[in-house]
């Protein structure tokens, strides 16, 4: 039953009234979990949780494991303190189309039972197939994709497996501009399963201890040389940043200099903005840039990260989801090289106050040519109630529709999935059934996976763009590229970036809603890709079509 | 028997509530406001009264919110219809940041229709409870009701200003914050609250890209109340925008020092 707090919060939100002339189309998802073929409940220690390692939950990753052109789903899985390396195991689900999936774990070779959190997907060895990096409690694992749904454990061969970190998320991107994907791994804190953390107190209640008072672990950066990785954490300069409780990272060009930087979300400590100085050297500029903390200079418990272009200036903005009794923060790009805390301006802060937010994404869910916001929530303390902490343990999702200059919370009683309280943690957002809209897959803490199919009705009010960069064979999907759609004088911008919503990854397919044609003569739609090396390609798009833009080594289609 | 407060007391009450949990300015020293809000006269009268109400009020005044809560819960067990006890309990739990508990208590104390001495202040606390629960519409209604009854309620104007910022109604925010400044005394006692309003006016200026104005407002706010750690954070931000890194670093150091001085510790659990 929904608490009074949440009920009152929902009472003030927008009620969707579908079908009203002039209104934007409603955002409508259907929970298709039961028919999806995915029947998977993640494991994360005991339930209810007793230790900080148990509250992050497992992640989810989009991966085309069998080269059939759609996204399959990989779920890292947790374990228990009694057997942190002997969990029930990760799962791989093959996408069969039409929101149907099949458990393909057994034949995949992914015999992975270590306590795991996030993962990163990319073709790191330039063989054309997706590979998989899994962030674990203890040594991370790397699985080389064979392109036919099978993987081989290549952890040691790729130069991994020596760490003993509590790794949470990972982001692949070409940080040194050499054409292959390097790897950034966020690490959380020192945790020894044999020596659990004592109970702490929060507002007079005994709760799970940490992260404060525990020892943060510094993150890691690995340089890729043809599929062999070298830990360059020290020499790269990322360690000049204070070791923090890292939970998430996004890799994109945040400073506008053409190089891929890193936005790192830290728990209870300032966020990092690691500026790429070239030559695989970084410097931490989060404080200076204004994205380390809120407008009040307050550090937050940053968890989820969403990248979008909220202020339509063609530069990336970042939404950070945070703990309850605090508000999600939107760091909008302002003066070049600087971010503004624009949470109030766009209305994304206050509605999140009673939630403990995790994965988040900007996506045009109703195809009205602007990006909406989807956030999954759930508290970390099993003791949480509205009466004790103004926040329930199980929480509904926060769905916000872009309505002019601001975001407005969507409530729709005809969509039970929206108000269903859960302990959500991670999510991926992608067009899983090739019908032109963005679907969602959500994981929770000791919860069943939830599969949400976007039921947007229109068939020609979207464009999808994927990249195939043959000029740099090690980054064919163009991580670091900017994709701009221009239609009727309006420009929408997307980025193919590393990292993801939370312990998950971003779809490499850029999705644009473009609305119904406003005139009898449909305005032309052009797509301009700014590749990671700065070269541009411009092509014409067609409504209701997915297109692939390929760059050849000779750059025969450069222009724009 | 009803005891009506003199006008002066009402004015004190209006001032008293200033800063109670408002606007994220956690550096507030709440005891002082509660002291005034509850007033120092020992006679606490309500249609449904209880002899221990003064004890609870005294505990609130001294910042012993949990103890006050215990006493007030005991009072309500014996006198479950005592509206003033509900009000004071609402304040006690609000001060412990349990807004979801505070709100229904304050609602009930208002709904009781009982006349008690500081009934007129309930809306103020209700406003902040609603604000911190994310219900801006209800918070706005409560603050507007409060300033309707207590036109000198500077902190409710401040609350209206904060809400207007959250709703991106910058002109309204400036108007409300300016009003709160007009109502605040220019004495050392009013410095803290003036600092808070000035800081929010600085936020408005920044929102309007008036960086110089924001800088001046933040600097004035920091001079008025050096423990205002949030304003040091805001100042650091503006100094960065002005490409004055040394000043930004100094402001951040002052922010840390203010945090230390005010005993602010991170809220999440420390084993």
mmCIF file of C-alpha atoms in Angstrom, chain A residues 117-120 133-141 160 163 165-173 175 182-188 217-223 229 231 233 238-239 244-250 262 264-266 272 274:
data_model
loop_
_atom_site.group_PDB
_atom_site.id
_atom_site.type_symbol
_atom_site.label_atom_id
_atom_site.label_comp_id
_atom_site.label_asym_id
_atom_site.label_seq_id
_atom_site.Cartn_x
_atom_site.Cartn_y
_atom_site.Cartn_z
ATOM 1 C CA UNK A 117 27.416 -5.290 -9.755
ATOM 2 C CA UNK A 118 27.814 -3.390 -13.009
ATOM 3 C CA UNK A 119 29.245 -4.289 -16.367
ATOM 4 C CA UNK A 120 30.541 -2.688 -19.530
ATOM 5 C CA UNK A 133 33.579 -6.649 -18.435
ATOM 6 C CA UNK A 134 31.970 -7.429 -15.093
ATOM 7 C CA UNK A 135 32.613 -5.333 -11.966
ATOM 8 C CA UNK A 136 32.826 -7.533 -8.897
ATOM 9 C CA UNK A 137 33.501 -7.665 -5.212
ATOM 10 C CA UNK A 138 37.030 -8.941 -5.623
ATOM 11 C CA UNK A 139 38.704 -9.513 -8.969
ATOM 12 C CA UNK A 140 36.684 -8.261 -11.919
ATOM 13 C CA UNK A 141 36.148 -10.600 -14.846
ATOM 14 C CA UNK A 160 42.646 -8.102 -15.586
ATOM 15 C CA UNK A 163 42.406 -6.284 -8.359
ATOM 16 C CA UNK A 165 38.399 -3.985 -5.251
ATOM 17 C CA UNK A 166 34.712 -3.558 -4.584
ATOM 18 C CA UNK A 167 33.947 -2.397 -8.120
ATOM 19 C CA UNK A 168 30.529 -1.078 -8.940
ATOM 20 C CA UNK A 169 30.350 0.313 -12.472
ATOM 21 C CA UNK A 170 32.510 0.474 -15.565
ATOM 22 C CA UNK A 171 32.686 2.658 -18.637
ATOM 23 C CA UNK A 172 34.358 1.896 -21.953
ATOM 24 C CA UNK A 173 35.525 4.718 -24.207
ATOM 25 C CA UNK A 175 40.190 7.973 -23.873
ATOM 26 C CA UNK A 182 39.860 1.909 -22.791
ATOM 27 C CA UNK A 183 38.188 1.183 -19.482
ATOM 28 C CA UNK A 184 37.344 3.177 -16.373
ATOM 29 C CA UNK A 185 36.153 1.279 -13.301
ATOM 30 C CA UNK A 186 34.520 2.921 -10.307
ATOM 31 C CA UNK A 187 35.440 1.415 -6.971
ATOM 32 C CA UNK A 188 33.416 1.815 -3.814
ATOM 33 C CA UNK A 217 38.720 2.816 -2.771
ATOM 34 C CA UNK A 218 40.268 4.753 -5.642
ATOM 35 C CA UNK A 219 38.991 4.082 -9.142
ATOM 36 C CA UNK A 220 40.988 2.463 -11.916
ATOM 37 C CA UNK A 221 41.797 3.341 -15.491
ATOM 38 C CA UNK A 222 42.993 0.690 -17.939
ATOM 39 C CA UNK A 223 44.576 1.497 -21.273
ATOM 40 C CA UNK A 229 44.846 -3.777 -20.868
ATOM 41 C CA UNK A 231 46.440 -0.300 -15.402
ATOM 42 C CA UNK A 233 45.550 4.677 -12.831
ATOM 43 C CA UNK A 238 43.006 10.034 -12.033
ATOM 44 C CA UNK A 239 44.490 9.231 -8.639
ATOM 45 C CA UNK A 244 35.959 8.407 -3.007
ATOM 46 C CA UNK A 245 33.013 6.073 -2.795
ATOM 47 C CA UNK A 246 32.623 5.619 -6.554
ATOM 48 C CA UNK A 247 29.354 4.269 -7.828
ATOM 49 C CA UNK A 248 28.953 5.304 -11.417
ATOM 50 C CA UNK A 249 30.676 6.963 -14.358
ATOM 51 C CA UNK A 250 29.814 8.488 -17.703
ATOM 52 C CA UNK A 262 34.684 11.263 -17.251
ATOM 53 C CA UNK A 264 32.108 10.134 -11.840
ATOM 54 C CA UNK A 265 29.274 9.910 -9.339
ATOM 55 C CA UNK A 266 30.485 9.348 -5.794
ATOM 56 C CA UNK A 272 34.517 14.077 -10.149
ATOM 57 C CA UNK A 274 37.980 14.154 -14.877
#
